[in-house]
PDB file of C-alpha atoms in Angstrom:
ATOM      1  CA  MET A   1       0.000   0.000   0.000  1.00 82.00           C
ATOM      2  CA  ARG A   2       1.290   3.449  -0.939  1.00 84.00           C
ATOM      3  CA  SER A   3      -0.041   6.802   0.138  1.00 84.00           C
ATOM      4  CA  LEU A   4       0.736  10.476  -0.392  1.00 84.00           C
ATOM      5  CA  GLU A   5      -0.970  11.301   2.913  1.00 86.00           C
ATOM      6  CA  PRO A   6       0.494   9.400   5.903  1.00 89.00           C
ATOM      7  CA  TRP A   7      -2.697   9.733   7.985  1.00 92.00           C
ATOM      8  CA  VAL A   8      -4.597   7.709   5.360  1.00 94.00           C
ATOM      9  CA  GLU A   9      -2.388   4.633   5.800  1.00 94.00           C
ATOM     10  CA  ALA A  10      -3.777   3.206   9.063  1.00 95.00           C
ATOM     11  CA  PRO A  11      -7.485   3.393   8.097  1.00 96.00           C
ATOM     12  CA  LEU A  12      -6.708   2.044   4.630  1.00 96.00           C
ATOM     13  CA  THR A  13      -4.623  -0.829   6.019  1.00 96.00           C
ATOM     14  CA  THR A  14      -7.525  -1.787   8.297  1.00 96.00           C
ATOM     15  CA  PHE A  15      -9.968  -1.607   5.391  1.00 97.00           C
ATOM     16  CA  LEU A  16      -7.791  -3.818   3.202  1.00 96.00           C
ATOM     17  CA  ALA A  17      -7.419  -6.431   5.948  1.00 95.00           C
ATOM     18  CA  GLU A  18     -11.120  -6.533   6.818  1.00 95.00           C
ATOM     19  CA  SER A  19     -12.715  -6.217   3.400  1.00 95.00           C
ATOM     20  CA  GLY A  20     -10.446  -8.602   1.504  1.00 93.00           C
ATOM     21  CA  ALA A  21     -10.278  -6.113  -1.390  1.00 95.00           C
ATOM     22  CA  ARG A  22      -7.692  -6.827  -4.078  1.00 94.00           C
ATOM     23  CA  ILE A  23      -7.180  -3.274  -5.336  1.00 94.00           C
ATOM     24  CA  THR A  24      -8.089   0.024  -3.723  1.00 95.00           C
ATOM     25  CA  LEU A  25      -7.569   3.521  -5.027  1.00 94.00           C
ATOM     26  CA  LEU A  26      -8.367   6.751  -3.191  1.00 95.00           C
ATOM     27  CA  THR A  27      -8.357   9.939  -5.244  1.00 92.00           C
ATOM     28  CA  THR A  28      -9.627  13.474  -5.071  1.00 89.00           C
ATOM     29  CA  SER A  29     -12.779  14.170  -7.068  1.00 83.00           C
ATOM     30  CA  SER A  30     -10.596  15.512  -9.879  1.00 81.00           C
ATOM     31  CA  GLY A  31      -8.717  12.204 -10.124  1.00 82.00           C
ATOM     32  CA  GLN A  32      -5.525  13.118  -8.241  1.00 86.00           C
ATOM     33  CA  VAL A  33      -4.281   9.957  -6.513  1.00 89.00           C
ATOM     34  CA  VAL A  34      -4.109  10.028  -2.699  1.00 92.00           C
ATOM     35  CA  ALA A  35      -3.390   6.364  -1.963  1.00 93.00           C
ATOM     36  CA  GLN A  36      -3.340   3.052  -3.768  1.00 92.00           C
ATOM     37  CA  HIS A  37      -3.021  -0.643  -3.039  1.00 93.00           C
ATOM     38  CA  GLY A  38      -2.640  -3.403  -5.593  1.00 90.00           C
ATOM     39  CA  PHE A  39      -1.398  -1.500  -8.627  1.00 84.00           C
ATOM     40  CA  THR A  40       2.095  -2.133  -9.952  1.00 77.00           C
ATOM     41  CA  HIS A  41       2.208   0.268 -12.905  1.00 76.00           C
ATOM     42  CA  SER A  42       1.867   4.033 -12.606  1.00 71.00           C
ATOM     43  CA  LEU A  43       0.169   4.205 -16.005  1.00 68.00           C
ATOM     44  CA  ASP A  44      -2.578   1.849 -14.788  1.00 83.00           C
ATOM     45  CA  VAL A  45      -3.282   3.814 -11.649  1.00 84.00           C
ATOM     46  CA  MET A  46      -3.420   7.140 -13.469  1.00 85.00           C
ATOM     47  CA  SER A  47      -5.787   5.679 -16.098  1.00 88.00           C
ATOM     48  CA  VAL A  48      -8.063   4.102 -13.494  1.00 88.00           C
ATOM     49  CA  ALA A  49      -8.103   7.300 -11.426  1.00 88.00           C
ATOM     50  CA  ALA A  50      -9.141   9.341 -14.448  1.00 88.00           C
ATOM     51  CA  LEU A  51     -11.781   6.790 -15.507  1.00 90.00           C
ATOM     52  CA  GLY A  52     -13.190   6.563 -11.970  1.00 89.00           C
ATOM     53  CA  ALA A  53     -13.459  10.335 -11.692  1.00 88.00           C
ATOM     54  CA  GLY A  54     -15.170  10.373 -15.073  1.00 89.00           C
ATOM     55  CA  ILE A  55     -17.721   7.732 -14.047  1.00 89.00           C
ATOM     56  CA  ILE A  56     -18.571   9.574 -10.836  1.00 88.00           C
ATOM     57  CA  ALA A  57     -18.868  12.871 -12.724  1.00 87.00           C
ATOM     58  CA  ALA A  58     -21.158  11.248 -15.293  1.00 89.00           C
ATOM     59  CA  THR A  59     -23.406   9.581 -12.695  1.00 89.00           C
ATOM     60  CA  SER A  60     -23.547  12.773 -10.630  1.00 87.00           C
ATOM     61  CA  GLU A  61     -24.704  14.662 -13.700  1.00 89.00           C
ATOM     62  CA  LEU A  62     -27.230  11.911 -14.443  1.00 90.00           C
ATOM     63  CA  ALA A  63     -28.593  12.238 -10.908  1.00 90.00           C
ATOM     64  CA  ARG A  64     -28.778  16.013 -11.276  1.00 91.00           C
ATOM     65  CA  VAL A  65     -30.750  15.698 -14.522  1.00 92.00           C
ATOM     66  CA  MET A  66     -33.154  13.298 -12.764  1.00 91.00           C
ATOM     67  CA  GLY A  67     -33.530  15.769  -9.891  1.00 91.00           C
ATOM     68  CA  SER A  68     -31.938  13.361  -7.450  1.00 88.00           C
ATOM     69  CA  PRO A  69     -29.167  13.956  -4.889  1.00 85.00           C
ATOM     70  CA  PRO A  70     -25.722  12.686  -6.021  1.00 79.00           C
ATOM     71  CA  LEU A  71     -25.594   8.890  -6.212  1.00 81.00           C
ATOM     72  CA  GLU A  72     -23.537   7.366  -3.415  1.00 83.00           C
ATOM     73  CA  ALA A  73     -21.926   4.459  -5.200  1.00 90.00           C
ATOM     74  CA  VAL A  74     -21.660   2.648  -8.502  1.00 92.00           C
ATOM     75  CA  VAL A  75     -21.183  -1.119  -8.514  1.00 93.00           C
ATOM     76  CA  HIS A  76     -20.114  -3.239 -11.466  1.00 92.00           C
ATOM     77  CA  GLN A  77     -20.509  -6.950 -10.796  1.00 88.00           C
ATOM     78  CA  GLY A  78     -18.556  -9.309 -13.014  1.00 89.00           C
ATOM     79  CA  ASN A  79     -18.155 -13.076 -12.984  1.00 88.00           C
ATOM     80  CA  ALA A  80     -14.731 -13.006 -11.371  1.00 90.00           C
ATOM     81  CA  LEU A  81     -14.311  -9.420 -10.169  1.00 93.00           C
ATOM     82  CA  GLY A  82     -16.527  -6.645  -8.890  1.00 94.00           C
ATOM     83  CA  ILE A  83     -15.883  -2.908  -8.736  1.00 95.00           C
ATOM     84  CA  HIS A  84     -17.284  -0.613  -6.065  1.00 96.00           C
ATOM     85  CA  LEU A  85     -16.851   3.072  -6.857  1.00 95.00           C
ATOM     86  CA  ALA A  86     -18.070   5.718  -4.423  1.00 94.00           C
ATOM     87  CA  GLY A  87     -17.709   9.410  -3.741  1.00 92.00           C
ATOM     88  CA  PHE A  88     -17.518  10.635  -0.156  1.00 92.00           C
ATOM     89  CA  ASP A  89     -16.860  13.824   1.760  1.00 91.00           C
ATOM     90  CA  THR A  90     -13.751  14.274   3.905  1.00 91.00           C
ATOM     91  CA  PRO A  91     -12.391  17.298   5.796  1.00 89.00           C
ATOM     92  CA  ARG A  92      -9.997  17.569   2.807  1.00 87.00           C
ATOM     93  CA  GLY A  93     -12.838  17.838   0.282  1.00 88.00           C
ATOM     94  CA  ARG A  94     -14.697  15.253  -1.776  1.00 89.00           C
ATOM     95  CA  TRP A  95     -12.763  12.071  -2.501  1.00 93.00           C
ATOM     96  CA  LEU A  96     -13.435   8.959  -4.545  1.00 94.00           C
ATOM     97  CA  GLY A  97     -12.806   5.369  -3.559  1.00 95.00           C
ATOM     98  CA  LEU A  98     -12.467   2.606  -6.138  1.00 95.00           C
ATOM     99  CA  VAL A  99     -12.350  -0.936  -4.797  1.00 96.00           C
ATOM    100  CA  VAL A 100     -11.819  -4.078  -6.876  1.00 95.00           C
ATOM    101  CA  TYR A 101     -12.800  -7.305  -5.126  1.00 95.00           C
ATOM    102  CA  GLY A 102     -12.963 -10.964  -6.016  1.00 94.00           C
ATOM    103  CA  LYS A 103     -14.907 -14.080  -5.037  1.00 90.00           C
ATOM    104  CA  GLU A 104     -13.007 -14.369  -1.750  1.00 91.00           C
ATOM    105  CA  THR A 105     -15.089 -11.520  -0.336  1.00 94.00           C
ATOM    106  CA  SER A 106     -18.471  -9.961  -1.118  1.00 94.00           C
ATOM    107  CA  LEU A 107     -20.023  -6.650  -2.051  1.00 95.00           C
ATOM    108  CA  GLY A 108     -21.708  -6.555   1.364  1.00 95.00           C
ATOM    109  CA  LEU A 109     -18.376  -6.808   3.178  1.00 95.00           C
ATOM    110  CA  VAL A 110     -16.741  -4.247   0.891  1.00 96.00           C
ATOM    111  CA  GLN A 111     -19.608  -1.795   1.418  1.00 95.00           C
ATOM    112  CA  LEU A 112     -19.647  -2.391   5.164  1.00 95.00           C
ATOM    113  CA  PHE A 113     -15.944  -1.782   5.680  1.00 96.00           C
ATOM    114  CA  PHE A 114     -15.770   0.996   3.093  1.00 97.00           C
ATOM    115  CA  GLY A 115     -18.344   2.870   5.184  1.00 95.00           C
ATOM    116  CA  ARG A 116     -16.128   2.394   8.221  1.00 96.00           C
ATOM    117  CA  LEU A 117     -13.090   3.579   6.222  1.00 97.00           C
ATOM    118  CA  VAL A 118     -14.935   6.786   5.309  1.00 96.00           C
ATOM    119  CA  GLU A 119     -15.886   7.366   8.955  1.00 95.00           C
ATOM    120  CA  GLU A 120     -12.311   6.767  10.110  1.00 96.00           C
ATOM    121  CA  LEU A 121     -10.822   9.058   7.457  1.00 95.00           C
ATOM    122  CA  GLY A 122     -13.178  11.795   8.614  1.00 93.00           C
ATOM    123  CA  ARG A 123     -12.104  11.212  12.201  1.00 94.00           C
ATOM    124  CA  VAL A 124      -8.322  11.213  11.716  1.00 93.00           C
ATOM    125  CA  ALA A 125      -7.986  13.817   8.957  1.00 90.00           C
ATOM    126  CA  PRO A 126      -5.718  16.674  10.037  1.00 86.00           C
ATOM    127  CA  PRO A 127      -6.943  20.251   9.564  1.00 76.00           C
ATOM    128  CA  GLU A 128      -6.800  21.621   6.048  1.00 70.00           C
ATOM    129  CA  GLN A 129      -3.407  23.109   5.196  1.00 66.00           C
ATOM    130  CA  PRO A 130      -3.019  26.236   3.057  1.00 61.00           C
ATOM    131  CA  VAL A 131      -2.696  25.419  -0.634  1.00 59.00           C
ATOM    132  CA  ARG A 132       0.923  25.730  -1.760  1.00 61.00           C
ATOM    133  CA  GLN A 133       1.524  27.386  -5.107  1.00 62.00           C
ATOM    134  CA  VAL A 134       3.061  24.943  -7.586  1.00 58.00           C
ATOM    135  CA  LEU A 135       5.436  26.656  -9.966  1.00 64.00           C
ATOM    136  CA  ALA A 136       5.958  25.370 -13.471  1.00 65.00           C
ATOM    137  CA  GLU A 137       9.633  24.628 -12.805  1.00 66.00           C
ATOM    138  CA  ASP A 138       8.665  22.542  -9.757  1.00 68.00           C
ATOM    139  CA  PHE A 139       5.947  20.586 -11.522  1.00 64.00           C
ATOM    140  CA  GLU A 140       8.067  17.736 -12.863  1.00 70.00           C
ATOM    141  CA  HIS A 141       9.871  17.360  -9.540  1.00 69.00           C
ATOM    142  CA  GLU A 142       6.528  17.308  -7.660  1.00 67.00           C
ATOM    143  CA  LEU A 143       5.092  14.760 -10.095  1.00 66.00           C
ATOM    144  CA  ASN A 144       8.127  12.476  -9.815  1.00 72.00           C
ATOM    145  CA  SER A 145       8.034  12.779  -6.039  1.00 71.00           C
ATOM    146  CA  SER A 146       4.357  11.766  -5.963  1.00 69.00           C
ATOM    147  CA  LEU A 147       4.969   8.796  -8.268  1.00 69.00           C
ATOM    148  CA  ARG A 148       7.885   7.647  -6.073  1.00 70.00           C
ATOM    149  CA  SER A 149       5.598   7.792  -3.028  1.00 68.00           C
ATOM    150  CA  LEU A 150       2.895   5.817  -4.784  1.00 68.00           C
ATOM    151  CA  PHE A 151       5.116   3.199  -6.419  1.00 66.00           C
ATOM    152  CA  GLY A 152       8.276   3.196  -4.380  1.00 62.00           C
ATOM    153  CA  ARG A 153      10.621   4.058  -7.241  1.00 56.00           C
TER     154      ARG A 153
ATOM    155  CA  MET B   1     -46.381 -15.433   1.149  1.00 79.00           C
ATOM    156  CA  SER B   2     -43.813 -12.636   1.011  1.00 88.00           C
ATOM    157  CA  LEU B   3     -40.305 -12.855   2.446  1.00 88.00           C
ATOM    158  CA  ARG B   4     -41.306 -10.285   5.052  1.00 88.00           C
ATOM    159  CA  ASP B   5     -44.205 -12.525   6.150  1.00 89.00           C
ATOM    160  CA  LEU B   6     -41.769 -15.438   6.504  1.00 92.00           C
ATOM    161  CA  LEU B   7     -39.422 -13.328   8.612  1.00 94.00           C
ATOM    162  CA  ASP B   8     -42.295 -12.280  10.849  1.00 93.00           C
ATOM    163  CA  GLU B   9     -42.713 -15.953  11.778  1.00 93.00           C
ATOM    164  CA  LEU B  10     -39.254 -15.666  13.357  1.00 95.00           C
ATOM    165  CA  THR B  11     -39.555 -12.239  14.942  1.00 95.00           C
ATOM    166  CA  ARG B  12     -42.754 -13.333  16.728  1.00 94.00           C
ATOM    167  CA  ILE B  13     -40.634 -15.646  18.884  1.00 95.00           C
ATOM    168  CA  PRO B  14     -39.885 -13.943  22.237  1.00 95.00           C
ATOM    169  CA  GLY B  15     -36.266 -12.766  22.422  1.00 94.00           C
ATOM    170  CA  VAL B  16     -35.700 -12.468  18.664  1.00 96.00           C
ATOM    171  CA  ARG B  17     -34.324  -9.009  17.796  1.00 95.00           C
ATOM    172  CA  GLY B  18     -34.489  -9.382  14.083  1.00 95.00           C
ATOM    173  CA  ALA B  19     -34.402 -11.633  11.057  1.00 96.00           C
ATOM    174  CA  LEU B  20     -33.091 -11.191   7.544  1.00 96.00           C
ATOM    175  CA  VAL B  21     -33.002 -12.847   4.162  1.00 96.00           C
ATOM    176  CA  VAL B  22     -29.558 -12.307   2.692  1.00 96.00           C
ATOM    177  CA  SER B  23     -28.025 -12.874  -0.724  1.00 95.00           C
ATOM    178  CA  ARG B  24     -25.258 -15.373   0.005  1.00 93.00           C
ATOM    179  CA  GLU B  25     -23.020 -14.337  -2.863  1.00 91.00           C
ATOM    180  CA  ASP B  26     -23.221 -10.583  -2.283  1.00 92.00           C
ATOM    181  CA  GLY B  27     -23.825 -10.434   1.472  1.00 95.00           C
ATOM    182  CA  LEU B  28     -26.580  -7.894   0.840  1.00 95.00           C
ATOM    183  CA  VAL B  29     -29.958  -7.644   2.569  1.00 95.00           C
ATOM    184  CA  VAL B  30     -32.844  -8.985   0.457  1.00 95.00           C
ATOM    185  CA  ALA B  31     -35.550  -8.551   3.129  1.00 94.00           C
ATOM    186  CA  ASP B  32     -35.459  -7.745   6.812  1.00 93.00           C
ATOM    187  CA  SER B  33     -37.531  -7.390   9.935  1.00 92.00           C
ATOM    188  CA  LEU B  34     -35.291  -5.781  12.532  1.00 92.00           C
ATOM    189  CA  MET B  35     -35.322  -3.794  15.732  1.00 89.00           C
ATOM    190  CA  GLU B  36     -33.996  -0.263  15.196  1.00 83.00           C
ATOM    191  CA  SER B  37     -30.727  -0.881  17.011  1.00 86.00           C
ATOM    192  CA  VAL B  38     -29.694  -3.750  14.733  1.00 88.00           C
ATOM    193  CA  ASP B  39     -27.287  -2.907  11.882  1.00 92.00           C
ATOM    194  CA  GLY B  40     -28.832  -5.152   9.235  1.00 93.00           C
ATOM    195  CA  LYS B  41     -26.196  -4.453   6.573  1.00 94.00           C
ATOM    196  CA  ALA B  42     -23.406  -5.507   8.920  1.00 95.00           C
ATOM    197  CA  VAL B  43     -25.245  -8.651  10.039  1.00 95.00           C
ATOM    198  CA  ALA B  44     -25.979  -9.597   6.427  1.00 96.00           C
ATOM    199  CA  ALA B  45     -22.411  -9.078   5.205  1.00 96.00           C
ATOM    200  CA  LEU B  46     -20.780 -10.915   8.099  1.00 94.00           C
ATOM    201  CA  ALA B  47     -23.290 -13.784   8.212  1.00 95.00           C
ATOM    202  CA  ALA B  48     -22.912 -14.419   4.474  1.00 95.00           C
ATOM    203  CA  SER B  49     -19.130 -14.356   4.820  1.00 94.00           C
ATOM    204  CA  LEU B  50     -19.199 -16.805   7.741  1.00 93.00           C
ATOM    205  CA  THR B  51     -21.544 -19.118   5.871  1.00 93.00           C
ATOM    206  CA  GLY B  52     -19.216 -19.196   2.895  1.00 91.00           C
ATOM    207  CA  ARG B  53     -16.222 -19.967   5.090  1.00 90.00           C
ATOM    208  CA  MET B  54     -18.075 -22.722   6.950  1.00 91.00           C
ATOM    209  CA  ALA B  55     -19.131 -24.256   3.663  1.00 90.00           C
ATOM    210  CA  GLY B  56     -15.462 -24.196   2.683  1.00 90.00           C
ATOM    211  CA  VAL B  57     -14.448 -25.948   5.900  1.00 91.00           C
ATOM    212  CA  THR B  58     -17.033 -28.712   5.550  1.00 92.00           C
ATOM    213  CA  ALA B  59     -16.151 -29.161   1.869  1.00 92.00           C
ATOM    214  CA  ALA B  60     -12.503 -29.569   2.854  1.00 92.00           C
ATOM    215  CA  LEU B  61     -13.605 -32.255   5.312  1.00 92.00           C
ATOM    216  CA  GLY B  62     -15.573 -34.022   2.593  1.00 94.00           C
ATOM    217  CA  GLN B  63     -18.865 -33.241   4.276  1.00 92.00           C
ATOM    218  CA  PRO B  64     -22.023 -31.646   2.834  1.00 90.00           C
ATOM    219  CA  GLU B  65     -22.788 -28.013   3.525  1.00 88.00           C
ATOM    220  CA  PRO B  66     -24.207 -27.331   7.024  1.00 89.00           C
ATOM    221  CA  ARG B  67     -28.003 -26.971   7.186  1.00 91.00           C
ATOM    222  CA  ALA B  68     -27.622 -24.287   9.851  1.00 93.00           C
ATOM    223  CA  TRP B  69     -25.059 -22.725  12.133  1.00 93.00           C
ATOM    224  CA  GLN B  70     -25.270 -20.922  15.453  1.00 93.00           C
ATOM    225  CA  LEU B  71     -22.922 -18.367  16.950  1.00 92.00           C
ATOM    226  CA  GLN B  72     -23.539 -17.961  20.657  1.00 91.00           C
ATOM    227  CA  GLY B  73     -22.239 -14.949  22.589  1.00 90.00           C
ATOM    228  CA  SER B  74     -22.594 -13.801  26.173  1.00 90.00           C
ATOM    229  CA  GLU B  75     -25.420 -11.414  25.291  1.00 89.00           C
ATOM    230  CA  GLY B  76     -27.084 -13.070  22.354  1.00 92.00           C
ATOM    231  CA  THR B  77     -27.067 -15.544  19.575  1.00 94.00           C
ATOM    232  CA  LEU B  78     -26.954 -15.520  15.788  1.00 95.00           C
ATOM    233  CA  LEU B  79     -28.460 -18.361  13.772  1.00 95.00           C
ATOM    234  CA  ALA B  80     -28.289 -18.793  10.033  1.00 96.00           C
ATOM    235  CA  ALA B  81     -29.617 -21.363   7.587  1.00 95.00           C
ATOM    236  CA  PRO B  82     -28.947 -21.502   3.838  1.00 94.00           C
ATOM    237  CA  GLY B  83     -32.168 -21.397   1.850  1.00 91.00           C
ATOM    238  CA  ARG B  84     -32.994 -21.924  -1.801  1.00 88.00           C
ATOM    239  CA  GLU B  85     -31.711 -19.954  -4.781  1.00 88.00           C
ATOM    240  CA  GLY B  86     -28.620 -18.584  -3.069  1.00 91.00           C
ATOM    241  CA  LEU B  87     -30.457 -17.091  -0.120  1.00 94.00           C
ATOM    242  CA  LEU B  88     -29.549 -17.217   3.551  1.00 96.00           C
ATOM    243  CA  VAL B  89     -31.988 -16.756   6.428  1.00 96.00           C
ATOM    244  CA  VAL B  90     -30.490 -15.162   9.530  1.00 96.00           C
ATOM    245  CA  ALA B  91     -31.959 -14.531  12.970  1.00 96.00           C
ATOM    246  CA  LEU B  92     -30.495 -12.446  15.759  1.00 96.00           C
ATOM    247  CA  ALA B  93     -31.747 -13.055  19.295  1.00 95.00           C
ATOM    248  CA  ASN B  94     -30.907 -12.191  22.861  1.00 94.00           C
ATOM    249  CA  ALA B  95     -29.538 -14.740  25.325  1.00 91.00           C
ATOM    250  CA  GLU B  96     -32.963 -15.623  26.753  1.00 91.00           C
ATOM    251  CA  VAL B  97     -34.433 -16.896  23.481  1.00 93.00           C
ATOM    252  CA  ASN B  98     -35.608 -20.481  23.189  1.00 93.00           C
ATOM    253  CA  ALA B  99     -32.833 -21.488  20.789  1.00 91.00           C
ATOM    254  CA  GLY B 100     -34.392 -24.857  20.000  1.00 92.00           C
ATOM    255  CA  GLU B 101     -37.679 -23.342  18.863  1.00 94.00           C
ATOM    256  CA  LEU B 102     -35.859 -20.645  16.903  1.00 94.00           C
ATOM    257  CA  ARG B 103     -33.683 -23.221  15.146  1.00 94.00           C
ATOM    258  CA  ILE B 104     -36.670 -25.337  14.075  1.00 95.00           C
ATOM    259  CA  ARG B 105     -38.569 -22.327  12.749  1.00 95.00           C
ATOM    260  CA  LEU B 106     -35.461 -20.949  11.063  1.00 95.00           C
ATOM    261  CA  LEU B 107     -34.961 -24.208   9.147  1.00 95.00           C
ATOM    262  CA  ASN B 108     -38.632 -24.195   8.231  1.00 94.00           C
ATOM    263  CA  VAL B 109     -38.452 -20.635   6.915  1.00 93.00           C
ATOM    264  CA  ALA B 110     -35.182 -21.332   5.069  1.00 93.00           C
ATOM    265  CA  GLY B 111     -36.876 -24.201   3.238  1.00 91.00           C
ATOM    266  CA  ARG B 112     -39.600 -21.878   1.960  1.00 88.00           C
ATOM    267  CA  ALA B 113     -37.701 -18.638   1.344  1.00 80.00           C
ATOM    268  CA  ALA B 114     -37.247 -18.031  -2.369  1.00 72.00           C
TER     269      ALA B 114
END
């Protein structure tokens, strides 16, 4: 498990142990990766983050058109794998959680422990820090630093 | 007879705090009749998971799947019985319940729930 935010690690470790999830990705609502477990290639995680953010944006817009509050979660159930994708509010803004699970666990368990993960993240989140200006010359260094944190290289 | 009617046969037993029909594969609630304090989603997810693991244990022992299982705690008891079409019937009761009567009715309901 890799995380850009150290305070996310303990709740996410607990979630992974209890839910039996194979892959978990936490991102901001714009698709910026906060933490990941189970991915080995940076390209994969960036693609999945962008696709997940797109799905949530599309379903949120669908709900808005139908006059409904934002949908809480989207579930895709396959023969071998299932995907649970949900948006949730944290003290750091709205985040997305994408969980891939197999036959060794169930959607009920994933949903149960994902709810507890969201509660715990809300409880342990440190106060919002002022946004630091990212200069163009720092961008590549910041990006490489984030990728090293998420993939250990 | 609806699933809710079947569950009411269990919740009428003194000491029963709730009963659920659960999808075994997903661990999701299909129907429930619960007291307010009972977290039905948690009971459903955990009971389905336990049932799957117990089925795995008995399969490893070369035995057929259990018809029912009971988890007894200091303050209550949880009984579950696999039903038809991938369903699981679960009952949650306090420690004073007549467990024998509950077990018989649970098996009866599990045989009809579909």
